[in-house]
mmCIF file of C-alpha atoms and ligand atoms in Angstrom:
data_model
loop_
_atom_site.group_PDB
_atom_site.id
_atom_site.type_symbol
_atom_site.label_atom_id
_atom_site.label_comp_id
_atom_site.label_asym_id
_atom_site.label_seq_id
_atom_site.Cartn_x
_atom_site.Cartn_y
_atom_site.Cartn_z
ATOM 1 C CA MET A 416 55.889 115.206 64.732
ATOM 2 C CA ALA A 417 53.081 117.064 62.919
ATOM 3 C CA ALA A 418 54.014 120.297 61.146
ATOM 4 C CA SER A 419 54.088 123.023 63.751
ATOM 5 C CA ARG A 420 53.426 126.730 63.457
ATOM 6 C CA PRO A 421 56.252 129.138 64.243
ATOM 7 C CA LEU A 422 56.041 130.169 67.876
ATOM 8 C CA TYR A 423 56.801 133.834 68.390
ATOM 9 C CA VAL A 424 57.302 135.319 71.819
ATOM 10 C CA THR A 425 53.787 136.676 71.539
ATOM 11 C CA ARG A 426 50.793 136.457 69.263
ATOM 12 C CA PRO A 427 48.377 139.365 69.482
ATOM 13 C CA ALA A 428 44.829 138.521 70.512
ATOM 14 C CA LEU A 429 42.107 139.931 68.272
ATOM 15 C CA PRO A 430 38.337 139.907 68.734
ATOM 16 C CA PRO A 431 36.037 138.314 66.129
ATOM 17 C CA LEU A 432 35.877 140.704 63.177
ATOM 18 C CA ASP A 433 32.063 140.592 63.270
ATOM 19 C CA GLU A 434 32.105 142.184 66.699
ATOM 20 C CA LEU A 435 34.150 145.098 65.454
ATOM 21 C CA ARG A 436 32.213 145.605 62.210
ATOM 22 C CA PRO A 437 29.258 147.629 63.619
ATOM 23 C CA LEU A 438 31.670 150.044 65.291
ATOM 24 C CA LEU A 439 33.629 150.466 62.068
ATOM 25 C CA GLU A 440 30.423 151.062 60.114
ATOM 26 C CA ASP A 441 29.560 153.730 62.639
ATOM 27 C CA ILE A 442 32.933 155.434 62.136
ATOM 28 C CA TRP A 443 32.583 155.202 58.350
ATOM 29 C CA GLN A 444 29.159 156.791 58.646
ATOM 30 C CA SER A 445 30.067 159.590 61.061
ATOM 31 C CA ARG A 446 33.438 160.460 59.525
ATOM 32 C CA ILE A 447 34.731 161.232 63.027
ATOM 33 C CA LEU A 448 38.146 159.634 62.795
ATOM 34 C CA SER A 449 40.194 161.304 65.526
ATOM 35 C CA ASN A 450 40.438 164.195 68.051
ATOM 36 C CA ASP A 451 38.366 163.090 71.043
ATOM 37 C CA GLY A 452 35.704 161.192 69.125
ATOM 38 C CA PRO A 453 32.923 159.123 70.689
ATOM 39 C CA TYR A 454 34.854 155.833 70.829
ATOM 40 C CA HIS A 455 37.785 157.643 72.412
ATOM 41 C CA GLU A 456 35.418 158.910 75.095
ATOM 42 C CA GLN A 457 33.814 155.493 75.502
ATOM 43 C CA LEU A 458 37.145 153.705 75.890
ATOM 44 C CA GLU A 459 38.479 156.213 78.430
ATOM 45 C CA GLN A 460 35.392 155.700 80.570
ATOM 46 C CA ALA A 461 35.426 151.929 80.185
ATOM 47 C CA LEU A 462 39.115 151.766 81.109
ATOM 48 C CA ALA A 463 38.664 153.958 84.173
ATOM 49 C CA GLN A 464 36.033 151.530 85.371
ATOM 50 C CA TYR A 465 37.906 148.360 84.404
ATOM 51 C CA LEU A 466 41.233 149.478 85.827
ATOM 52 C CA GLY A 467 39.705 151.073 88.916
ATOM 53 C CA VAL A 468 41.402 154.445 88.427
ATOM 54 C CA GLU A 469 39.938 157.887 87.952
ATOM 55 C CA TYR A 470 42.082 160.010 85.643
ATOM 56 C CA VAL A 471 42.614 158.220 82.355
ATOM 57 C CA SER A 472 44.057 159.708 79.151
ATOM 58 C CA LEU A 473 44.343 157.603 76.021
ATOM 59 C CA VAL A 474 47.457 158.164 73.923
ATOM 60 C CA ALA A 475 48.825 157.032 70.580
ATOM 61 C CA ASN A 476 51.546 154.921 72.207
ATOM 62 C CA ALA A 477 53.332 154.604 75.536
ATOM 63 C CA THR A 478 56.552 156.235 74.335
ATOM 64 C CA LEU A 479 54.754 159.508 73.638
ATOM 65 C CA GLY A 480 52.936 159.004 76.936
ATOM 66 C CA LEU A 481 56.222 158.790 78.843
ATOM 67 C CA ILE A 482 57.567 161.881 77.105
ATOM 68 C CA MET A 483 54.429 163.865 77.924
ATOM 69 C CA ALA A 484 54.444 162.642 81.526
ATOM 70 C CA GLN A 485 57.829 164.338 81.917
ATOM 71 C CA ARG A 486 56.851 167.463 80.021
ATOM 72 C CA GLN A 487 53.770 167.830 82.219
ATOM 73 C CA GLY A 488 56.012 168.248 85.252
ATOM 74 C CA ASN A 489 58.226 170.788 83.439
ATOM 75 C CA LEU A 490 61.157 168.644 84.434
ATOM 76 C CA ALA A 491 64.748 169.548 83.633
ATOM 77 C CA GLY A 492 67.703 167.616 84.972
ATOM 78 C CA GLU A 493 68.157 163.953 85.806
ATOM 79 C CA VAL A 494 65.782 161.024 85.992
ATOM 80 C CA LEU A 495 66.704 157.870 87.902
ATOM 81 C CA THR A 496 65.734 154.752 85.990
ATOM 82 C CA THR A 497 66.442 151.088 85.377
ATOM 83 C CA PRO A 498 68.739 149.811 82.623
ATOM 84 C CA PHE A 499 66.766 146.537 82.500
ATOM 85 C CA SER A 500 63.872 147.579 80.284
ATOM 86 C CA PHE A 501 62.859 148.157 76.700
ATOM 87 C CA VAL A 502 64.962 150.890 75.135
ATOM 88 C CA GLY A 503 61.847 153.079 74.824
ATOM 89 C CA THR A 504 61.987 153.827 78.566
ATOM 90 C CA THR A 505 65.331 155.611 78.394
ATOM 91 C CA HIS A 506 64.714 157.094 74.953
ATOM 92 C CA ALA A 507 61.613 158.781 76.406
ATOM 93 C CA ILE A 508 63.733 160.420 79.114
ATOM 94 C CA GLN A 509 66.286 161.636 76.587
ATOM 95 C CA LEU A 510 63.603 162.801 74.137
ATOM 96 C CA ALA A 511 61.952 164.815 76.929
ATOM 97 C CA GLY A 512 65.242 166.700 77.280
ATOM 98 C CA LEU A 513 66.310 165.023 80.519
ATOM 99 C CA THR A 514 69.330 162.934 81.419
ATOM 100 C CA PRO A 515 68.866 159.291 82.395
ATOM 101 C CA VAL A 516 70.771 158.031 85.438
ATOM 102 C CA PHE A 517 70.872 154.258 85.697
ATOM 103 C CA VAL A 518 70.314 152.499 89.014
ATOM 104 C CA ASP A 519 70.773 148.758 89.517
ATOM 105 C CA ILE A 520 67.876 146.338 89.895
ATOM 106 C CA ASP A 521 66.710 143.987 92.609
ATOM 107 C CA PRO A 522 67.667 140.359 91.829
ATOM 108 C CA VAL A 523 64.202 138.979 92.663
ATOM 109 C CA SER A 524 61.738 141.525 91.266
ATOM 110 C CA LEU A 525 64.156 142.610 88.491
ATOM 111 C CA ASN A 526 62.864 146.140 89.141
ATOM 112 C CA LEU A 527 64.705 149.267 90.225
ATOM 113 C CA ASP A 528 66.285 148.541 93.618
ATOM 114 C CA PRO A 529 65.024 151.194 96.069
ATOM 115 C CA ALA A 530 68.028 150.576 98.326
ATOM 116 C CA ARG A 531 70.284 152.011 95.613
ATOM 117 C CA ILE A 532 68.207 155.019 94.656
ATOM 118 C CA GLU A 533 69.456 157.559 97.225
ATOM 119 C CA ALA A 534 73.108 156.956 96.369
ATOM 120 C CA ALA A 535 72.356 157.857 92.743
ATOM 121 C CA MET A 536 70.716 161.194 93.550
ATOM 122 C CA THR A 537 72.404 164.504 92.788
ATOM 123 C CA PRO A 538 71.171 168.092 93.149
ATOM 124 C CA HIS A 539 69.916 167.722 89.556
ATOM 125 C CA THR A 540 67.646 164.735 90.239
ATOM 126 C CA GLN A 541 64.059 165.600 89.365
ATOM 127 C CA ALA A 542 62.225 162.329 89.026
ATOM 128 C CA ILE A 543 62.288 158.557 89.270
ATOM 129 C CA MET A 544 61.090 156.436 86.372
ATOM 130 C CA PRO A 545 60.743 152.858 87.574
ATOM 131 C CA VAL A 546 59.354 150.103 85.331
ATOM 132 C CA HIS A 547 56.994 147.341 86.500
ATOM 133 C CA ILE A 548 58.947 144.894 84.423
ATOM 134 C CA PHE A 549 56.934 141.947 83.021
ATOM 135 C CA GLY A 550 53.989 143.307 85.035
ATOM 136 C CA ARG A 551 55.771 142.567 88.321
ATOM 137 C CA ALA A 552 55.184 145.375 90.790
ATOM 138 C CA CYS A 553 57.990 147.697 91.852
ATOM 139 C CA ASP A 554 58.433 148.345 95.561
ATOM 140 C CA THR A 555 55.979 151.229 95.356
ATOM 141 C CA THR A 556 56.009 151.867 99.114
ATOM 142 C CA ALA A 557 59.771 152.369 99.273
ATOM 143 C CA ILE A 558 59.817 154.429 96.081
ATOM 144 C CA ASN A 559 57.005 156.629 97.357
ATOM 145 C CA THR A 560 58.822 157.235 100.656
ATOM 146 C CA LEU A 561 62.020 158.230 98.831
ATOM 147 C CA ALA A 562 60.144 160.478 96.432
ATOM 148 C CA GLN A 563 58.389 162.297 99.264
ATOM 149 C CA ARG A 564 61.586 162.683 101.269
ATOM 150 C CA HIS A 565 63.465 164.186 98.322
ATOM 151 C CA LYS A 566 60.525 165.921 96.616
ATOM 152 C CA LEU A 567 60.879 163.944 93.399
ATOM 153 C CA ARG A 568 58.216 163.088 90.882
ATOM 154 C CA VAL A 569 57.538 159.438 90.155
ATOM 155 C CA ILE A 570 56.537 158.402 86.667
ATOM 156 C CA TYR A 571 55.930 154.678 86.380
ATOM 157 C CA ASP A 572 56.639 153.032 83.081
ATOM 158 C CA ALA A 573 53.743 150.618 83.434
ATOM 159 C CA ALA A 574 53.935 149.504 79.793
ATOM 160 C CA HIS A 575 53.624 145.854 80.908
ATOM 161 C CA ALA A 576 51.224 146.335 83.812
ATOM 162 C CA PHE A 577 47.743 146.501 82.289
ATOM 163 C CA GLY A 578 45.159 145.272 84.794
ATOM 164 C CA VAL A 579 47.635 144.396 87.547
ATOM 165 C CA ASN A 580 46.416 144.956 91.108
ATOM 166 C CA ASP A 581 48.181 144.973 94.436
ATOM 167 C CA SER A 582 46.533 144.635 97.822
ATOM 168 C CA GLY A 583 45.300 148.253 97.709
ATOM 169 C CA GLY A 584 43.841 148.221 94.188
ATOM 170 C CA SER A 585 45.254 149.059 90.770
ATOM 171 C CA LEU A 586 49.026 149.166 90.525
ATOM 172 C CA LEU A 587 48.504 152.170 88.265
ATOM 173 C CA ARG A 588 47.363 154.405 91.124
ATOM 174 C CA HIS A 589 50.942 154.813 92.397
ATOM 175 C CA GLY A 590 53.214 157.740 91.606
ATOM 176 C CA ASP A 591 52.351 160.995 89.863
ATOM 177 C CA LEU A 592 51.650 159.243 86.599
ATOM 178 C CA SER A 593 51.685 155.728 85.168
ATOM 179 C CA VAL A 594 51.948 154.938 81.482
ATOM 180 C CA VAL A 595 50.640 151.674 79.981
ATOM 181 C CA SER A 596 51.285 150.391 76.457
ATOM 182 C CA PHE A 597 48.556 148.972 74.206
ATOM 183 C CA HIS A 598 51.055 147.925 71.524
ATOM 184 C CA ALA A 599 50.291 144.808 69.486
ATOM 185 C CA THR A 600 52.641 142.771 71.688
ATOM 186 C CA LYS A 601 50.886 143.708 74.932
ATOM 187 C CA VAL A 602 48.255 141.941 77.031
ATOM 188 C CA PHE A 603 45.631 144.488 75.954
ATOM 189 C CA ASN A 604 46.247 145.773 72.454
ATOM 190 C CA THR A 605 44.740 148.425 70.203
ATOM 191 C CA PHE A 606 47.360 147.740 67.461
ATOM 192 C CA GLU A 607 49.243 150.811 68.768
ATOM 193 C CA GLY A 608 48.156 152.838 71.753
ATOM 194 C CA GLY A 609 48.452 153.409 75.437
ATOM 195 C CA VAL A 610 47.055 155.180 78.427
ATOM 196 C CA ILE A 611 48.322 157.642 81.007
ATOM 197 C CA ILE A 612 46.917 157.417 84.517
ATOM 198 C CA SER A 613 47.244 160.722 86.379
ATOM 199 C CA ALA A 614 47.120 161.123 90.140
ATOM 200 C CA ASN A 615 44.682 164.039 90.011
ATOM 201 C CA ALA A 616 42.364 166.055 87.779
ATOM 202 C CA GLU A 617 44.840 168.919 87.210
ATOM 203 C CA THR A 618 47.497 166.571 85.923
ATOM 204 C CA LYS A 619 45.025 164.838 83.628
ATOM 205 C CA ALA A 620 43.857 168.194 82.254
ATOM 206 C CA GLU A 621 47.441 169.160 81.397
ATOM 207 C CA ILE A 622 48.136 165.773 79.808
ATOM 208 C CA ASP A 623 44.977 166.064 77.715
ATOM 209 C CA LEU A 624 46.182 169.415 76.407
ATOM 210 C CA LEU A 625 49.707 168.186 75.745
ATOM 211 C CA ARG A 626 48.496 165.267 73.629
ATOM 212 C CA ASN A 627 46.680 167.675 71.275
ATOM 213 C CA PHE A 628 49.269 170.401 70.609
ATOM 214 C CA GLY A 629 48.285 172.287 73.786
ATOM 215 C CA ILE A 630 45.115 173.471 72.043
ATOM 216 C CA VAL A 631 42.385 174.750 74.375
ATOM 217 C CA ASP A 632 40.056 176.147 71.722
ATOM 218 C CA GLU A 633 40.265 177.699 68.260
ATOM 219 C CA LEU A 634 42.007 180.796 69.596
ATOM 220 C CA THR A 635 43.933 179.494 72.589
ATOM 221 C CA VAL A 636 47.055 177.346 72.801
ATOM 222 C CA ALA A 637 48.167 176.791 76.393
ATOM 223 C CA SER A 638 51.323 174.671 76.120
ATOM 224 C CA ILE A 639 53.880 173.250 73.707
ATOM 225 C CA GLY A 640 52.061 170.018 73.099
ATOM 226 C CA MET A 641 52.437 167.306 70.530
ATOM 227 C CA ASN A 642 50.217 164.968 68.593
ATOM 228 C CA ALA A 643 49.784 161.915 70.791
ATOM 229 C CA LYS A 644 46.086 161.260 70.276
ATOM 230 C CA MET A 645 44.553 157.830 69.885
ATOM 231 C CA ASN A 646 42.421 157.635 66.744
ATOM 232 C CA GLU A 647 38.866 156.312 66.582
ATOM 233 C CA PHE A 648 39.820 153.057 64.866
ATOM 234 C CA CYS A 649 42.148 152.077 67.702
ATOM 235 C CA ALA A 650 39.681 153.285 70.330
ATOM 236 C CA ALA A 651 36.829 151.248 68.818
ATOM 237 C CA LEU A 652 39.068 148.187 68.747
ATOM 238 C CA GLY A 653 39.882 148.829 72.411
ATOM 239 C CA VAL A 654 36.190 148.953 73.310
ATOM 240 C CA VAL A 655 35.704 145.493 71.805
ATOM 241 C CA GLN A 656 38.982 144.079 73.158
ATOM 242 C CA LEU A 657 37.956 145.029 76.673
ATOM 243 C CA ARG A 658 34.955 142.664 76.487
ATOM 244 C CA HIS A 659 37.365 139.729 76.175
ATOM 245 C CA ILE A 660 40.265 140.753 78.352
ATOM 246 C CA ASP A 661 39.437 138.790 81.504
ATOM 247 C CA ARG A 662 39.171 135.537 79.563
ATOM 248 C CA LEU A 663 42.412 136.270 77.699
ATOM 249 C CA ILE A 664 44.341 137.011 80.884
ATOM 250 C CA ALA A 665 42.940 133.826 82.453
ATOM 251 C CA ARG A 666 44.190 131.803 79.472
ATOM 252 C CA ARG A 667 47.618 133.399 79.776
ATOM 253 C CA GLY A 668 47.570 132.404 83.437
ATOM 254 C CA GLU A 669 46.801 128.799 82.548
ATOM 255 C CA ALA A 670 49.724 128.726 80.107
ATOM 256 C CA ASP A 671 51.992 130.291 82.750
ATOM 257 C CA LEU A 672 51.045 127.570 85.236
ATOM 258 C CA ARG A 673 51.623 124.819 82.661
ATOM 259 C CA TYR A 674 55.135 126.139 81.959
ATOM 260 C CA ARG A 675 55.935 126.199 85.665
ATOM 261 C CA GLN A 676 54.808 122.588 86.043
ATOM 262 C CA MET A 677 56.554 121.382 82.880
ATOM 263 C CA LEU A 678 59.823 123.171 83.696
ATOM 264 C CA ASN A 679 59.888 122.018 87.294
ATOM 265 C CA ASP A 680 62.369 119.181 86.731
ATOM 266 C CA VAL A 681 64.317 120.734 83.875
ATOM 267 C CA LYS A 682 67.918 121.381 84.862
ATOM 268 C CA GLY A 683 69.685 124.644 84.104
ATOM 269 C CA VAL A 684 66.713 126.996 83.918
ATOM 270 C CA ARG A 685 64.691 128.756 86.574
ATOM 271 C CA CYS A 686 61.270 130.393 86.390
ATOM 272 C CA LEU A 687 60.848 133.755 88.093
ATOM 273 C CA SER A 688 59.093 133.346 91.422
ATOM 274 C CA VAL A 689 55.403 134.151 91.562
ATOM 275 C CA PRO A 690 55.243 137.547 93.274
ATOM 276 C CA THR A 691 53.109 137.788 96.397
ATOM 277 C CA GLY A 692 50.610 140.556 97.177
ATOM 278 C CA GLN A 693 49.762 141.315 93.558
ATOM 279 C CA SER A 694 47.893 139.848 90.629
ATOM 280 C CA LEU A 695 49.694 139.070 87.389
ATOM 281 C CA ASN A 696 48.551 139.646 83.818
ATOM 282 C CA TYR A 697 51.080 137.058 82.518
ATOM 283 C CA TYR A 698 52.496 139.460 79.953
ATOM 284 C CA ASN A 699 55.595 137.333 79.398
ATOM 285 C CA PHE A 700 57.143 134.081 80.525
ATOM 286 C CA PRO A 701 60.731 134.934 81.432
ATOM 287 C CA ILE A 702 63.140 132.228 82.525
ATOM 288 C CA LEU A 703 66.706 132.561 83.789
ATOM 289 C CA VAL A 704 69.430 130.279 82.473
ATOM 290 C CA GLU A 705 71.480 129.308 85.515
ATOM 291 C CA PRO A 706 75.231 130.047 85.456
ATOM 292 C CA ASP A 707 75.987 126.295 85.865
ATOM 293 C CA ALA A 708 73.541 125.172 83.152
ATOM 294 C CA PRO A 709 74.930 122.772 80.515
ATOM 295 C CA PHE A 710 74.205 125.460 77.875
ATOM 296 C CA THR A 711 74.441 129.238 77.711
ATOM 297 C CA ARG A 712 71.411 131.456 77.315
ATOM 298 C CA ASP A 713 72.459 132.277 73.766
ATOM 299 C CA GLU A 714 72.933 128.604 72.899
ATOM 300 C CA LEU A 715 69.422 127.921 74.156
ATOM 301 C CA TYR A 716 68.060 130.897 72.216
ATOM 302 C CA GLU A 717 69.654 129.551 69.004
ATOM 303 C CA ARG A 718 68.547 125.969 69.667
ATOM 304 C CA LEU A 719 64.923 127.077 70.018
ATOM 305 C CA ARG A 720 65.159 129.364 67.005
ATOM 306 C CA ALA A 721 66.421 126.542 64.812
ATOM 307 C CA GLU A 722 63.181 124.707 65.646
ATOM 308 C CA GLY A 723 60.882 127.662 64.958
ATOM 309 C CA VAL A 724 60.554 128.819 68.567
ATOM 310 C CA TYR A 725 61.305 132.518 68.633
ATOM 311 C CA ALA A 726 62.005 133.199 72.290
ATOM 312 C CA ARG A 727 63.349 136.694 72.946
ATOM 313 C CA ARG A 728 66.157 138.028 75.117
ATOM 314 C CA TYR A 729 64.053 140.721 76.771
ATOM 315 C CA PHE A 730 65.933 142.767 77.921
ATOM 316 C CA TYR A 731 69.356 142.299 76.410
ATOM 317 C CA PRO A 732 71.495 144.186 75.646
ATOM 318 C CA LEU A 733 71.020 146.371 78.688
ATOM 319 C CA ILE A 734 70.006 149.908 77.734
ATOM 320 C CA SER A 735 73.084 151.178 79.569
ATOM 321 C CA ASP A 736 75.299 149.198 77.182
ATOM 322 C CA LEU A 737 73.846 150.759 74.021
ATOM 323 C CA PRO A 738 76.145 153.166 72.146
ATOM 324 C CA MET A 739 74.132 156.300 72.921
ATOM 325 C CA TYR A 740 74.086 155.641 76.685
ATOM 326 C CA ARG A 741 77.202 153.645 77.574
ATOM 327 C CA ASP A 742 79.377 156.706 78.181
ATOM 328 C CA LEU A 743 77.127 158.018 80.936
ATOM 329 C CA PRO A 744 78.879 157.703 84.324
ATOM 330 C CA SER A 745 75.939 155.661 85.707
ATOM 331 C CA ALA A 746 76.157 153.209 82.788
ATOM 332 C CA LYS A 747 79.427 151.631 83.952
ATOM 333 C CA PRO A 748 78.900 147.856 84.214
ATOM 334 C CA ALA A 749 80.463 147.897 87.699
ATOM 335 C CA ASN A 750 77.619 150.189 88.789
ATOM 336 C CA LEU A 751 74.995 147.715 87.594
ATOM 337 C CA PRO A 752 76.156 144.203 88.565
ATOM 338 C CA VAL A 753 72.706 142.655 89.054
ATOM 339 C CA ALA A 754 71.309 144.027 85.805
ATOM 340 C CA GLN A 755 74.453 142.898 83.974
ATOM 341 C CA ALA A 756 74.062 139.349 85.275
ATOM 342 C CA VAL A 757 70.310 139.117 84.634
ATOM 343 C CA ALA A 758 70.622 140.462 81.081
ATOM 344 C CA LYS A 759 72.937 137.530 80.269
ATOM 345 C CA GLN A 760 70.563 134.946 81.754
ATOM 346 C CA ILE A 761 67.098 136.089 80.718
ATOM 347 C CA LEU A 762 65.009 134.478 78.012
ATOM 348 C CA CYS A 763 61.284 135.073 77.404
ATOM 349 C CA LEU A 764 59.445 132.002 76.134
ATOM 350 C CA PRO A 765 56.378 132.302 73.891
ATOM 351 C CA LEU A 766 53.276 133.147 75.899
ATOM 352 C CA PHE A 767 49.908 134.121 74.472
ATOM 353 C CA PRO A 768 46.290 133.158 75.065
ATOM 354 C CA ASP A 769 45.970 130.482 72.377
ATOM 355 C CA LEU A 770 49.305 128.798 73.098
ATOM 356 C CA LEU A 771 48.599 125.049 73.275
ATOM 357 C CA ALA A 772 49.793 122.691 75.984
ATOM 358 C CA ASP A 773 51.351 120.496 73.232
ATOM 359 C CA GLU A 774 53.299 123.473 71.945
ATOM 360 C CA GLN A 775 54.565 124.232 75.440
ATOM 361 C CA GLN A 776 55.542 120.573 75.842
ATOM 362 C CA ARG A 777 57.567 120.788 72.629
ATOM 363 C CA ILE A 778 59.318 123.948 73.837
ATOM 364 C CA VAL A 779 60.135 122.395 77.199
ATOM 365 C CA GLU A 780 61.485 119.235 75.519
ATOM 366 C CA LEU A 781 63.741 121.404 73.366
ATOM 367 C CA ILE A 782 65.001 123.162 76.492
ATOM 368 C CA ALA A 783 65.585 119.874 78.313
ATOM 369 C CA GLY A 784 67.638 118.784 75.280
HETATM 370 N N1 T4K B 1795 58.346 150.776 78.075
HETATM 371 C C1 T4K B 1795 58.462 149.439 78.073
HETATM 372 C C2 T4K B 1795 58.926 148.762 79.314
HETATM 373 C C3 T4K B 1795 58.119 148.707 76.934
HETATM 374 O O1 T4K B 1795 58.257 147.368 76.932
HETATM 375 C C4 T4K B 1795 57.668 149.390 75.790
HETATM 376 C C5 T4K B 1795 57.357 148.669 74.579
HETATM 377 C C6 T4K B 1795 57.533 150.797 75.858
HETATM 378 C C7 T4K B 1795 57.897 151.450 77.013
HETATM 379 C C8 T4K B 1795 57.023 151.594 74.706
HETATM 380 O O2 T4K B 1795 55.673 151.273 74.440
HETATM 381 P P1 T4K B 1795 55.032 151.656 72.988
HETATM 382 O O3 T4K B 1795 55.504 153.031 72.651
HETATM 383 O O4 T4K B 1795 55.486 150.606 72.007
HETATM 384 O O5 T4K B 1795 53.540 151.603 73.247
HETATM 385 C C9 T4K B 1795 58.226 145.258 70.942
HETATM 386 C C10 T4K B 1795 57.269 146.411 70.868
HETATM 387 O O6 T4K B 1795 57.406 147.156 69.663
HETATM 388 C C11 T4K B 1795 57.313 147.330 72.039
HETATM 389 O O7 T4K B 1795 56.054 147.996 72.080
HETATM 390 C C12 T4K B 1795 57.490 146.586 73.336
HETATM 391 N N2 T4K B 1795 57.678 147.452 74.462
HETATM 392 C C13 T4K B 1795 58.681 145.655 73.247
HETATM 393 C C14 T4K B 1795 58.899 144.878 74.514
HETATM 394 O O8 T4K B 1795 58.447 144.724 72.209
HETATM 395 P P2 T4K B 1795 60.186 144.439 69.438
HETATM 396 O O9 T4K B 1795 61.108 145.182 68.551
HETATM 397 O O10 T4K B 1795 60.762 143.397 70.320
HETATM 398 O O11 T4K B 1795 58.947 143.834 68.635
HETATM 399 P P3 T4K B 1795 58.909 142.809 67.419
HETATM 400 O O12 T4K B 1795 58.417 143.524 66.228
HETATM 401 O O13 T4K B 1795 60.195 142.090 67.318
HETATM 402 O O14 T4K B 1795 57.751 141.821 67.913
HETATM 403 C C15 T4K B 1795 57.986 140.776 68.822
HETATM 404 C C16 T4K B 1795 57.229 139.546 68.344
HETATM 405 O O15 T4K B 1795 55.839 139.763 68.445
HETATM 406 C C17 T4K B 1795 57.483 139.193 66.885
HETATM 407 O O16 T4K B 1795 58.509 138.252 66.818
HETATM 408 C C18 T4K B 1795 56.173 138.597 66.414
HETATM 409 C C19 T4K B 1795 55.140 139.157 67.355
HETATM 410 N N3 T4K B 1795 54.303 140.169 66.712
HETATM 411 C C20 T4K B 1795 54.688 141.498 66.759
HETATM 412 C C21 T4K B 1795 53.911 142.455 66.158
HETATM 413 C C22 T4K B 1795 54.321 143.911 66.188
HETATM 414 C C23 T4K B 1795 53.144 139.794 66.081
HETATM 415 O O17 T4K B 1795 52.839 138.579 66.049
HETATM 416 N N4 T4K B 1795 52.349 140.745 65.516
HETATM 417 C C24 T4K B 1795 52.688 142.068 65.526
HETATM 418 O O18 T4K B 1795 51.930 142.909 65.004
HETATM 419 O O19 T4K B 1795 59.450 145.550 70.322
#
């Protein structure tokens, strides 16, 4: 077999450097490097149009976005969330001064199970932070109903959900706020970055203050804000990236379909079902290693690794099993049986726009053994 490149779980897409160069020359010329510069403005407007949402605030990364989304509501108390996510989700709750309460996930969507949310509520519950994991939509209707009934805020961790639509439009329109990540590993990347989608103009105005120290003008500071601004370099990159995003998502979709076809007859592993009523951005390609497979998930992970295929166990260990969270009452494994099982079965295969069919064939042959 010809020498093969290492296959990481993702490979960031970048535009041709020549396309970016005029924007960089402009920045070099103007010396406007940050604090609501022209490319920042341009990208916010372009994203509002592309995503089909109105109130868009760029941020330096999604973690700061999630923290600010909680500070904006002046929340204090408990936030119901999923243990099956990137650790940043729960860290953001803790860093905002709130207490995470873990709720089990649905075995099909792998998202927060709405049927279990009410049982986890206490008089201290202030908000729900669901995650559209792998860009697969949460049950937004059920979550919205619960939030209205109990007067809770909903902050979606939409880190994976760039450009995903459901039958009513952008998935990002749900809840009080949604936070998307533009990290290098994401479908749409600005090296580091993210965006907060607010439900209304007042919320956006408060978020925009919070991301710049709460500064209104030279003499007025309105809130205890932080520095969560996106700089002009990242914003300019975003402007150029957006020109290519549809093609890149389409190529991810082609690779996703190829995996599904190639893995169809492979014993011991199962692809997640294609969700209905929503589009996908094909952020990841998660598979589940069946309990009766002739190998364990970790054996498969090591087998691939030995051949230069760096699949990742997203998301294992469960956040609720990490040392700083495992003593919370809601973190007990018996409280989270579905998440516990899924975390032991999940494996994300490499998926990125320029992944070749031959490379996928090699990966699938390694899995088939
Ligand atoms: N909520 C959720 C649900 C999230 O998934 C995340 C982030 C957040 C919140 C927070 O969003 P941000 O604050 O980051 O905007 C990565 C990312 O650092 C993290 O952003 C992401 N989720 C998470 C799922 O993945 P690691 O520690 O797994 O990344 P790392 O460095 O191991 O990279 C994975 C692979 O990607 C590497 O093996 C190679 C490739 N890679 C990575 C980078 C950074 C590249 O080829 N080039 C690169 O520049 O966390």
